[in-house]
Coordinates of C-alpha atoms and ligand atoms in Angstrom, one line a residue:
M15 CA 125.8 -0.8 252.8
T16 CA 124.0 -2.0 249.8
L17 CA 124.4 0.1 246.7
T18 CA 121.0 1.1 245.3
G19 CA 121.7 2.9 242.1
S20 CA 119.8 6.0 243.3
M21 CA 120.6 9.7 243.2
L22 CA 120.2 11.8 246.3
I23 CA 118.1 14.9 246.2
G24 CA 118.5 16.2 249.7
Q25 CA 117.7 13.3 252.0
H26 CA 115.6 11.5 249.4
A27 CA 116.9 8.5 247.3
V28 CA 115.5 9.2 243.8
Y29 CA 115.9 7.0 240.7
G30 CA 116.7 8.5 237.4
N31 CA 114.7 8.0 234.2
R32 CA 117.4 8.2 231.5
E33 CA 120.0 5.7 230.1
A34 CA 121.7 3.4 232.6
I35 CA 125.2 4.2 233.6
R36 CA 127.3 1.2 234.7
A37 CA 130.8 1.5 236.0
I38 CA 133.3 -0.7 234.1
N39 CA 136.1 -2.4 236.1
P40 CA 139.0 -1.3 233.8
A41 CA 141.1 -4.2 235.0
T42 CA 138.7 -6.8 233.6
D43 CA 136.6 -4.7 231.2
R44 CA 133.4 -6.1 233.0
P45 CA 130.5 -3.9 234.0
L46 CA 129.7 -3.5 237.7
E47 CA 126.3 -3.5 239.4
P48 CA 124.1 -1.7 240.1
A49 CA 123.0 0.4 237.1
Y50 CA 122.6 4.1 237.8
H51 CA 119.9 5.7 235.7
G52 CA 120.7 9.2 234.7
G53 CA 118.7 12.1 235.9
S54 CA 116.9 14.7 233.7
G55 CA 115.9 18.3 233.9
E56 CA 113.2 17.5 236.4
H57 CA 115.8 16.2 238.8
V58 CA 118.0 19.2 238.3
E59 CA 115.0 21.4 239.0
R60 CA 114.2 19.6 242.3
A61 CA 117.8 19.7 243.6
C62 CA 118.2 23.4 242.7
A63 CA 115.0 24.3 244.3
L64 CA 116.1 22.5 247.5
A65 CA 119.6 24.0 247.4
W66 CA 118.1 27.5 247.0
A67 CA 115.7 26.9 249.9
A68 CA 118.7 25.8 252.1
F69 CA 121.0 28.6 251.2
D70 CA 119.8 31.4 253.6
T71 CA 119.8 29.0 256.5
F72 CA 123.1 27.3 255.7
R73 CA 125.0 30.5 255.0
E74 CA 124.0 31.9 258.4
T75 CA 125.2 28.9 260.4
S76 CA 127.9 29.7 262.9
L77 CA 131.5 29.0 262.1
E78 CA 131.4 26.2 264.7
V79 CA 128.4 24.5 263.2
R80 CA 129.9 24.6 259.7
A81 CA 133.3 23.3 260.9
S82 CA 131.6 20.5 262.8
F83 CA 129.6 19.6 259.7
L84 CA 132.8 19.3 257.7
E85 CA 134.3 17.1 260.4
S86 CA 131.2 15.0 260.5
I87 CA 131.4 14.3 256.7
A88 CA 135.0 13.1 257.3
E89 CA 133.9 10.8 260.1
H90 CA 131.0 9.3 258.0
I91 CA 133.4 8.7 255.1
E92 CA 135.8 6.9 257.4
A93 CA 132.9 4.9 258.8
L94 CA 132.4 3.4 255.4
G95 CA 135.5 1.3 256.0
D96 CA 136.8 -1.2 253.5
E97 CA 133.6 -1.2 251.4
L98 CA 134.6 2.2 250.1
I99 CA 138.1 1.1 249.3
E100 CA 137.0 -2.0 247.5
R101 CA 134.4 -0.3 245.4
A102 CA 136.8 2.5 244.4
V103 CA 139.5 0.0 243.5
A104 CA 137.0 -2.0 241.3
E105 CA 135.7 1.2 239.6
T106 CA 139.1 2.8 238.9
G107 CA 141.7 0.1 238.6
L108 CA 143.8 2.1 241.1
P109 CA 145.6 0.1 243.7
P110 CA 144.1 -0.1 247.2
Q111 CA 147.1 1.7 248.9
R112 CA 146.5 4.7 246.5
I113 CA 142.7 4.7 247.4
Q114 CA 143.5 4.5 251.1
G115 CA 145.9 7.4 250.8
E116 CA 143.3 9.3 248.9
R117 CA 140.7 8.7 251.5
G118 CA 143.2 10.1 254.1
R119 CA 143.7 13.1 251.9
T120 CA 139.9 13.6 251.4
C121 CA 139.2 13.5 255.1
G122 CA 142.3 15.5 256.0
Q123 CA 141.1 18.1 253.5
L124 CA 137.7 18.3 255.0
R125 CA 139.3 18.8 258.5
T126 CA 141.7 21.4 257.2
F127 CA 138.6 23.4 255.9
A128 CA 137.0 22.9 259.3
R129 CA 140.1 24.6 260.8
T130 CA 139.9 27.3 258.2
V131 CA 136.3 28.0 258.8
R132 CA 136.8 28.2 262.6
A133 CA 139.7 30.6 262.3
G134 CA 137.4 33.0 260.3
E135 CA 140.3 34.7 258.4
W136 CA 138.5 34.0 255.2
L137 CA 135.7 36.5 256.3
D138 CA 138.4 39.1 255.6
V139 CA 136.8 41.6 257.9
R140 CA 137.7 45.2 257.1
V141 CA 136.4 48.1 259.3
D142 CA 136.7 51.8 258.5
T143 CA 135.0 53.6 261.4
A144 CA 133.1 56.9 260.9
E145 CA 134.9 60.2 260.9
P146 CA 132.0 62.7 261.3
S147 CA 134.4 65.7 261.5
R148 CA 136.6 64.9 258.6
Q149 CA 137.1 67.8 256.2
P150 CA 136.0 68.5 253.5
L151 CA 133.5 65.7 253.9
P152 CA 132.7 63.4 256.7
R153 CA 133.4 59.6 256.4
A154 CA 130.6 57.1 256.9
D155 CA 131.1 53.9 259.0
L156 CA 132.1 51.2 256.5
R157 CA 132.4 47.5 257.2
Q158 CA 133.2 44.6 254.8
R159 CA 132.9 40.9 255.1
Q160 CA 132.8 38.0 252.6
V161 CA 129.6 36.2 252.0
P162 CA 128.9 32.9 250.1
L163 CA 127.9 33.1 246.4
G164 CA 125.0 30.6 246.5
P165 CA 124.5 27.0 245.4
V166 CA 127.5 25.5 243.6
A167 CA 127.5 22.8 241.0
V168 CA 130.5 20.4 241.3
F169 CA 131.6 18.0 238.6
G170 CA 133.5 15.1 240.1
A171 CA 136.9 14.2 238.4
S172 CA 137.6 10.8 237.1
N173 CA 141.2 10.7 238.3
F174 CA 140.6 11.4 242.0
P175 CA 137.5 9.3 242.8
L176 CA 137.6 10.6 246.5
A177 CA 139.8 13.7 246.8
F178 CA 138.3 15.5 243.8
S179 CA 134.9 13.9 243.6
V180 CA 131.7 13.9 245.6
A181 CA 133.3 15.1 248.9
G182 CA 136.5 16.4 247.4
G183 CA 138.2 19.7 247.3
D184 CA 135.6 21.6 245.4
T185 CA 132.7 20.4 247.6
A186 CA 134.7 20.9 250.8
S187 CA 135.7 24.5 249.9
A188 CA 132.1 25.4 248.7
L189 CA 130.5 24.0 251.9
A190 CA 133.1 25.7 254.0
A191 CA 132.2 29.0 252.4
G192 CA 128.5 28.4 253.2
C193 CA 127.3 27.3 249.7
P194 CA 125.0 24.4 249.2
V195 CA 126.5 21.9 246.8
I196 CA 124.9 19.8 244.0
V197 CA 127.4 17.2 242.6
K198 CA 127.1 15.8 239.2
A199 CA 128.8 12.4 239.7
H200 CA 131.4 11.2 237.3
G201 CA 130.0 8.2 235.3
A202 CA 133.3 6.3 235.9
H203 CA 132.7 5.7 239.6
P204 CA 129.0 5.9 240.4
G205 CA 129.1 3.3 243.3
T206 CA 132.0 5.2 245.0
S207 CA 129.9 8.4 244.5
E208 CA 126.8 6.9 246.0
L209 CA 128.7 5.7 249.1
V210 CA 130.4 9.0 249.7
G211 CA 127.2 10.9 248.8
R212 CA 125.3 9.0 251.5
A213 CA 128.0 9.8 254.0
V214 CA 127.6 13.5 253.3
A215 CA 123.8 13.3 253.5
Q216 CA 124.1 11.5 256.9
A217 CA 126.4 14.4 258.1
V218 CA 123.8 16.9 256.9
S219 CA 121.1 15.1 258.9
A220 CA 123.3 14.6 262.0
C221 CA 124.2 18.3 262.1
G222 CA 120.5 19.3 261.7
L223 CA 121.2 21.3 258.5
P224 CA 118.5 21.8 255.8
P225 CA 118.4 18.8 253.4
G226 CA 119.1 20.9 250.3
V227 CA 122.7 21.6 251.5
F228 CA 123.8 18.6 249.5
S229 CA 122.4 16.7 246.5
L230 CA 124.1 14.1 244.2
L231 CA 122.9 13.6 240.6
Y232 CA 123.9 11.1 237.9
G233 CA 123.5 11.5 234.2
S234 CA 124.9 12.9 231.0
G235 CA 127.0 16.1 231.1
R236 CA 125.2 17.4 228.1
E237 CA 121.8 17.0 229.8
V238 CA 122.2 17.1 233.5
G239 CA 125.5 19.0 233.5
I240 CA 124.3 21.8 231.2
A241 CA 120.9 22.0 233.0
L242 CA 122.8 22.5 236.3
V243 CA 125.2 25.1 235.0
T244 CA 122.4 27.1 233.4
D245 CA 119.9 27.0 236.3
A246 CA 119.5 30.5 237.6
R247 CA 119.9 29.3 241.2
I248 CA 123.4 27.9 240.6
K249 CA 125.9 30.7 241.3
A250 CA 129.3 29.0 240.6
V251 CA 130.8 25.8 239.2
G252 CA 133.8 23.6 240.2
F253 CA 135.1 21.2 237.6
T254 CA 138.1 19.0 236.9
G255 CA 138.4 17.1 233.6
S256 CA 139.0 17.6 229.9
R257 CA 139.6 20.8 228.1
S258 CA 136.5 20.3 225.9
G259 CA 134.3 19.5 228.8
G260 CA 135.5 22.4 230.9
L261 CA 135.1 24.8 227.9
A262 CA 131.6 23.6 227.2
L263 CA 130.5 24.3 230.8
T264 CA 132.4 27.6 230.9
Q265 CA 130.7 28.7 227.7
A266 CA 127.3 27.6 228.9
A267 CA 127.8 29.6 232.2
Q268 CA 128.9 32.7 230.3
A269 CA 125.9 32.6 227.9
R270 CA 123.4 32.6 230.8
P271 CA 121.3 35.8 231.3
E272 CA 123.3 36.0 234.6
P273 CA 126.8 34.7 233.8
I274 CA 128.5 32.9 236.7
P275 CA 132.1 32.0 237.5
V276 CA 133.3 28.5 236.4
Y277 CA 136.4 27.2 238.1
A278 CA 137.5 24.5 235.6
E279 CA 140.8 22.8 235.9
M280 CA 141.5 21.3 232.5
S281 CA 144.8 20.7 230.7
S282 CA 148.4 21.1 231.6
I283 CA 151.7 19.4 230.5
N284 CA 153.8 20.8 233.4
P285 CA 157.1 21.7 231.8
V286 CA 160.3 20.6 233.6
L287 CA 163.5 22.5 232.8
L288 CA 166.7 20.6 233.1
F289 CA 169.5 23.1 233.4
P290 CA 173.1 22.3 232.3
A291 CA 174.9 22.1 235.6
A292 CA 172.1 20.0 237.1
L293 CA 172.3 17.6 234.2
Q294 CA 176.1 17.5 234.5
A295 CA 176.0 16.8 238.2
R296 CA 173.1 14.2 238.4
A297 CA 171.8 13.1 235.0
S298 CA 171.1 9.6 236.3
T299 CA 169.3 10.7 239.5
L300 CA 167.2 13.1 237.5
A301 CA 166.2 10.4 235.1
E302 CA 165.2 8.2 238.0
G303 CA 163.0 10.9 239.6
F304 CA 161.5 11.8 236.2
V305 CA 160.4 8.3 235.3
A306 CA 159.0 7.8 238.8
S307 CA 156.9 11.0 238.6
L308 CA 155.9 10.3 234.9
T309 CA 154.6 6.7 235.6
Q310 CA 153.0 7.3 239.0
G311 CA 149.3 6.4 238.9
A312 CA 149.7 5.5 235.2
G313 CA 150.4 9.1 234.6
Q314 CA 146.9 10.1 235.3
F315 CA 147.7 13.3 237.3
C316 CA 146.9 16.8 236.2
T317 CA 150.5 17.6 237.4
N318 CA 152.1 14.8 235.4
P319 CA 155.5 16.0 233.9
G320 CA 154.6 15.8 230.2
L321 CA 157.3 18.1 228.9
L322 CA 161.0 18.2 229.4
I323 CA 163.1 21.2 228.2
A324 CA 166.9 21.0 228.1
R325 CA 169.9 22.1 226.2
A326 CA 171.7 19.6 223.9
G327 CA 174.9 18.0 225.1
E328 CA 176.7 15.1 226.5
A329 CA 175.0 15.4 230.0
L330 CA 171.5 15.4 228.3
D331 CA 172.5 12.3 226.3
R332 CA 173.4 10.6 229.7
F333 CA 170.0 11.6 231.0
I334 CA 168.2 10.2 227.9
G335 CA 170.1 6.9 228.2
A336 CA 169.3 6.5 231.9
A337 CA 165.6 7.6 231.5
S338 CA 165.2 5.2 228.6
E339 CA 166.7 2.3 230.5
R340 CA 164.3 3.0 233.5
L341 CA 161.3 3.5 231.3
Q342 CA 161.8 0.3 229.4
G343 CA 161.4 -1.6 232.7
C344 CA 158.1 0.1 233.7
T345 CA 155.1 -2.2 233.5
A346 CA 152.0 -1.0 231.7
Q347 CA 149.4 0.1 234.2
T348 CA 145.6 -0.1 234.1
M349 CA 144.1 3.2 233.3
L350 CA 140.9 4.6 234.8
T351 CA 138.4 3.9 232.1
P352 CA 138.3 2.4 228.6
G353 CA 137.7 5.9 227.3
I354 CA 140.7 7.4 229.0
F355 CA 142.8 4.4 227.8
N356 CA 141.6 5.0 224.2
A357 CA 142.3 8.7 224.4
Y358 CA 145.8 7.9 225.7
A359 CA 146.5 5.4 222.9
T360 CA 145.2 7.9 220.3
G361 CA 147.3 10.7 221.7
V362 CA 150.5 8.7 221.7
S363 CA 149.8 7.5 218.1
A364 CA 149.3 11.1 217.0
L365 CA 152.4 12.3 218.7
A366 CA 154.4 9.5 217.1
E367 CA 153.7 11.1 213.7
H368 CA 155.5 14.4 214.7
A369 CA 158.1 13.3 217.3
Q370 CA 160.6 10.4 217.6
V371 CA 160.0 7.7 220.2
V372 CA 163.0 7.5 222.5
A373 CA 161.7 4.7 224.8
R374 CA 158.6 2.7 225.6
G375 CA 157.6 0.9 228.8
L376 CA 156.7 -2.8 228.8
P377 CA 153.7 -3.6 226.6
A378 CA 150.2 -4.2 228.1
T379 CA 149.4 -7.6 229.4
G380 CA 145.7 -6.9 230.2
P381 CA 142.8 -4.6 229.1
N382 CA 143.1 -0.8 229.3
Q383 CA 146.8 -0.8 230.3
G384 CA 148.8 2.3 229.2
Q385 CA 152.3 1.7 228.0
A386 CA 154.6 4.5 229.1
H387 CA 156.3 6.6 226.4
L388 CA 159.2 9.1 226.0
F389 CA 159.4 11.2 222.9
I390 CA 162.0 13.6 221.6
T391 CA 161.9 16.6 219.3
Q392 CA 164.0 19.7 218.5
A393 CA 163.0 23.1 219.6
D394 CA 162.4 24.4 216.1
A395 CA 159.9 21.6 215.4
F396 CA 158.2 22.2 218.8
L397 CA 157.8 25.9 218.0
A398 CA 156.4 25.2 214.6
N399 CA 153.7 22.7 215.7
Q400 CA 151.1 23.7 218.3
H401 CA 149.8 20.0 218.5
L402 CA 153.1 19.1 220.2
Q403 CA 151.9 20.8 223.4
A404 CA 148.5 19.0 223.6
E405 CA 148.0 17.2 226.9
I406 CA 148.2 13.4 226.6
F407 CA 146.6 12.2 229.8
G408 CA 148.7 9.3 230.9
A409 CA 152.5 8.3 231.2
S410 CA 153.7 10.1 228.1
A411 CA 156.3 12.9 227.9
L412 CA 158.1 14.8 225.2
L413 CA 161.7 16.1 225.5
V414 CA 162.3 19.3 223.6
V415 CA 166.0 19.8 222.8
C416 CA 167.3 23.3 222.6
A417 CA 170.5 24.7 221.1
D418 CA 171.0 27.4 223.7
D419 CA 169.4 29.6 226.4
V420 CA 167.7 31.7 223.7
Q421 CA 165.8 28.7 222.4
V422 CA 165.0 27.6 225.9
R423 CA 163.4 31.0 226.5
Q424 CA 161.5 30.8 223.1
V425 CA 160.1 27.4 224.0
C426 CA 158.9 28.7 227.4
E427 CA 157.4 31.8 225.8
H428 CA 155.6 29.5 223.4
L429 CA 153.9 27.4 226.1
E430 CA 150.2 27.6 227.0
G431 CA 149.2 28.2 230.7
Q432 CA 150.3 25.5 233.1
L433 CA 149.5 24.3 236.6
T434 CA 153.3 23.9 237.4
A435 CA 156.7 24.6 236.0
T436 CA 159.7 22.9 237.4
L437 CA 163.4 23.9 237.4
H438 CA 166.2 21.4 238.1
L439 CA 169.3 23.5 238.8
E440 CA 172.6 23.8 240.6
A441 CA 174.3 27.0 241.8
A442 CA 175.9 27.5 238.3
D443 CA 172.4 27.6 236.7
L444 CA 170.9 30.3 239.0
A445 CA 171.6 33.2 236.6
S446 CA 169.8 31.4 233.7
A447 CA 167.0 30.3 235.9
S448 CA 166.5 33.8 237.3
A449 CA 166.3 35.2 233.8
L450 CA 163.5 32.8 233.0
L451 CA 161.4 33.3 236.1
P452 CA 159.3 36.3 234.7
V453 CA 158.3 34.0 231.8
L454 CA 157.5 31.1 234.0
E455 CA 155.5 33.2 236.5
R456 CA 153.3 34.4 233.5
K457 CA 152.8 30.7 232.5
A458 CA 152.2 28.7 235.7
G459 CA 150.5 28.7 239.1
R460 CA 153.2 26.8 241.0
L461 CA 157.0 26.9 240.4
L462 CA 159.2 24.2 241.8
V463 CA 162.9 23.9 242.3
N464 CA 164.6 20.4 242.3
G465 CA 161.4 18.5 242.8
W466 CA 158.7 16.8 240.7
P467 CA 155.3 18.3 240.2
T468 CA 153.2 15.2 241.1
G469 CA 152.0 15.3 244.7
V470 CA 150.0 18.4 245.6
E471 CA 150.1 19.3 249.2
V472 CA 146.8 20.4 250.8
C473 CA 147.9 23.5 252.8
D474 CA 147.4 27.2 253.1
A475 CA 150.1 28.3 250.6
M476 CA 149.3 25.8 247.8
V477 CA 148.3 27.1 244.4
H478 CA 146.8 24.4 242.1
G479 CA 145.7 26.6 239.3
G480 CA 147.2 28.6 236.4
P481 CA 146.5 30.5 233.2
F482 CA 144.2 29.0 230.5
P483 CA 144.0 26.1 229.6
A484 CA 145.3 24.9 233.0
T485 CA 142.3 26.5 234.4
S486 CA 139.4 28.8 233.2
D487 CA 140.2 31.3 235.9
A488 CA 143.9 31.8 236.9
R489 CA 143.0 34.0 239.9
S490 CA 142.3 31.0 242.1
T491 CA 143.4 27.6 243.4
S492 CA 141.4 24.4 243.6
V493 CA 143.6 22.8 246.2
G494 CA 144.4 24.2 249.6
T495 CA 142.5 26.5 252.0
A496 CA 142.6 29.5 249.5
A497 CA 140.1 27.5 247.4
I498 CA 137.4 28.8 249.6
L499 CA 137.8 32.3 248.1
R500 CA 136.4 31.0 244.8
F501 CA 132.9 30.8 246.4
L502 CA 132.8 34.1 248.2
R503 CA 132.1 37.7 247.4
P504 CA 132.5 40.9 249.5
V505 CA 129.6 42.9 250.9
C506 CA 130.1 46.4 252.5
Y507 CA 127.7 47.6 255.3
Q508 CA 127.5 51.4 255.5
D509 CA 126.3 53.2 258.6
F510 CA 124.6 50.1 260.0
P511 CA 123.6 50.2 263.7
D512 CA 125.5 47.6 265.6
S513 CA 122.4 45.6 266.3
L514 CA 121.8 45.1 262.6
L515 CA 125.3 44.1 261.7
P516 CA 126.3 40.5 261.2
H517 CA 128.3 39.2 264.2
A518 CA 131.6 39.2 262.3
L519 CA 131.3 43.0 261.9
E520 CA 130.0 44.0 265.3
Q521 CA 132.0 46.7 267.1
A522 CA 132.9 44.5 270.0
N523 CA 134.2 41.8 267.6
P524 CA 132.5 38.9 269.4
L525 CA 134.0 36.3 267.0
Q526 CA 137.5 37.7 267.9
L527 CA 138.5 37.9 264.3
R528 CA 141.8 39.6 263.1
R529 CA 140.3 42.6 261.5
L530 CA 141.8 45.3 259.3
L531 CA 140.7 48.2 261.5
N532 CA 141.2 51.7 260.1
G533 CA 144.1 50.5 258.0
R534 CA 145.9 48.5 260.6
R535 CA 145.8 44.7 261.0
E536 CA 144.7 43.7 264.6
V537 CA 146.8 41.2 266.3
Ligands
NAP629 P1 135.5 14.8 230.9 O1 135.2 14.0 229.7 O2 135.8 16.2 230.7 O3 134.3 14.6 232.0 C1 134.3 15.3 233.2 C2 132.8 15.7 233.5 O4 132.4 16.7 232.6 C3 131.8 14.5 233.4 O5 130.9 14.6 234.4 C4 131.3 14.8 232.0 O6 129.9 14.2 231.9 C5 131.2 16.3 231.9 N1 131.3 16.7 230.5 C6 132.3 16.4 229.6 N2 132.0 17.0 228.5 C7 130.9 17.7 228.6 C8 130.2 18.6 227.8 N3 130.6 18.9 226.5 N4 129.1 19.2 228.3 C9 128.7 19.0 229.6 N5 129.4 18.2 230.4 C10 130.5 17.6 230.0 O7 136.8 14.2 231.7 P2 137.1 12.7 232.0 O8 136.0 11.8 231.7 O9 137.6 12.7 233.4 O10 138.4 12.3 231.2 C11 138.4 12.5 229.8 C12 139.8 13.2 229.5 O11 139.9 14.4 230.3 C13 141.0 12.4 229.8 O12 141.4 11.6 228.7 C14 142.0 13.5 229.9 O13 142.5 14.0 228.7 C15 141.2 14.6 230.6 N6 141.4 14.8 232.1 C16 142.3 15.7 232.5 C17 142.5 15.9 233.8 C18 143.4 16.9 234.4 O14 143.5 17.0 235.6 N7 144.0 17.7 233.6 C19 141.8 15.1 234.8 C20 140.9 14.1 234.3 C21 140.8 14.0 232.9 P3 129.7 13.0 230.9 O15 130.6 11.9 231.4 O16 128.3 12.7 231.0 O17 130.1 13.6 229.6

């Protein structure tokens, strides 16, 4: 498939009229063809008009049609074959195996949402039948189901060019809910975005859906992004990226005449607590696991373990020795973009002014290669300096050394909201860990024991979310099937004749949904 440099407004290839965006191969620092000219307000207007026109038809599609559509997107992405892998590798510097794995995850995610849509549990049907003779007042017939919010704007992430970009988790969950999607492509991987965007558009056509179900725009966040978020026809936003970008979009959405929800996943340093007995029993194994997790994918994961918390002692010293030895052998890895590399280098330099460097990885041998870093500081210093808990996106971590359990607790209380918090423990640590759980539950969306936070399973029970600044809305998850709930709202139908009810709420339950009927869950 020849890349054209065009946006997609419904089924139409449209060329932008703003500054050209060219992907840079971060491994060579060379620009890649073709150029993608950014869109303007006029393109946002067209895409929103089309999405709005598609909404009422798309939201009424049957569960089967919508599930088949998601499966069709997966099939069209797979049909892109090696071209997709090669382009994504060139645009991100990520190794082919990683991109292949991510394609599998992206298509698996789409199929998981297809299963979720078919099962219909997300409709959360609740029926309270009429009680005309109830005293002192009769009860009306009341029936509730979930309906989609409306067209959703999705901002592709730089660090997951497939799984959190054009047809990634935000898009899959919004489409599953019945919301048309307009993607604002990330400027770091426009070619990958075009390939995947065309696959989605082909699936829209193959399934006979209205063209406005999906559009793909390029352009500046400050122009196209803000225009999208402030368009009255957009009813929700999905975003993964920087804290400043997520906040700008959240504030724009809140300032609208009709404010809308923004599900922005932004910044997290994912604290890892190393308890004394665990350190005593397996300092070296912990060091090995930590360095592998820290340096995976050049550390460019939102769940990267950027903060270690432990009590001072001989076992911690052994951990530091083993982690330093491992880290010193780690090769510098190409980061996603020159901008992300520069932000990493700046972040590491800034941290070096406040914390001591324990170990560095091998120096860079090519452009945009991030050198891994481990820093150390004392709990008092950490508590006194808010900058020490700023996210450094890349393979950098800070070890906070505490004198005792009281300080460990103070450090945990001091933390901002997180996607994850990890506890490494043995049986002898259980009492200390248990005492900390209420604090950690207040701070994080996912708590792990004796594992590493990188690697986020796409499943029903996953929570990839957490209090600010991990996300802008801690009541949700952006990974896993519960992500669909972000794009739904409940509607109650009172005293409707059966013939006027949506199928999901009809008395005979033709969709065979597991309803909550008069207070009891049907089996
Ligand atoms: P980003 O700069 O936040 O960009 C993400 C998207 O938001 C882009 O489409 C961007 O459009 C748009 N955007 C950014 N600022 C905006 C603003 N003020 N108004 C409107 N739209 C705006 O994120 P990035 O390019 O992926 O990476 C930059 C930094 O984000 C990294 O160094 C890292 O610190 C952080 N990051 C964190 C995570 C995480 O999961 N925690 C993931 C990726 C990146 P434009 O490109 O046109 O501005």
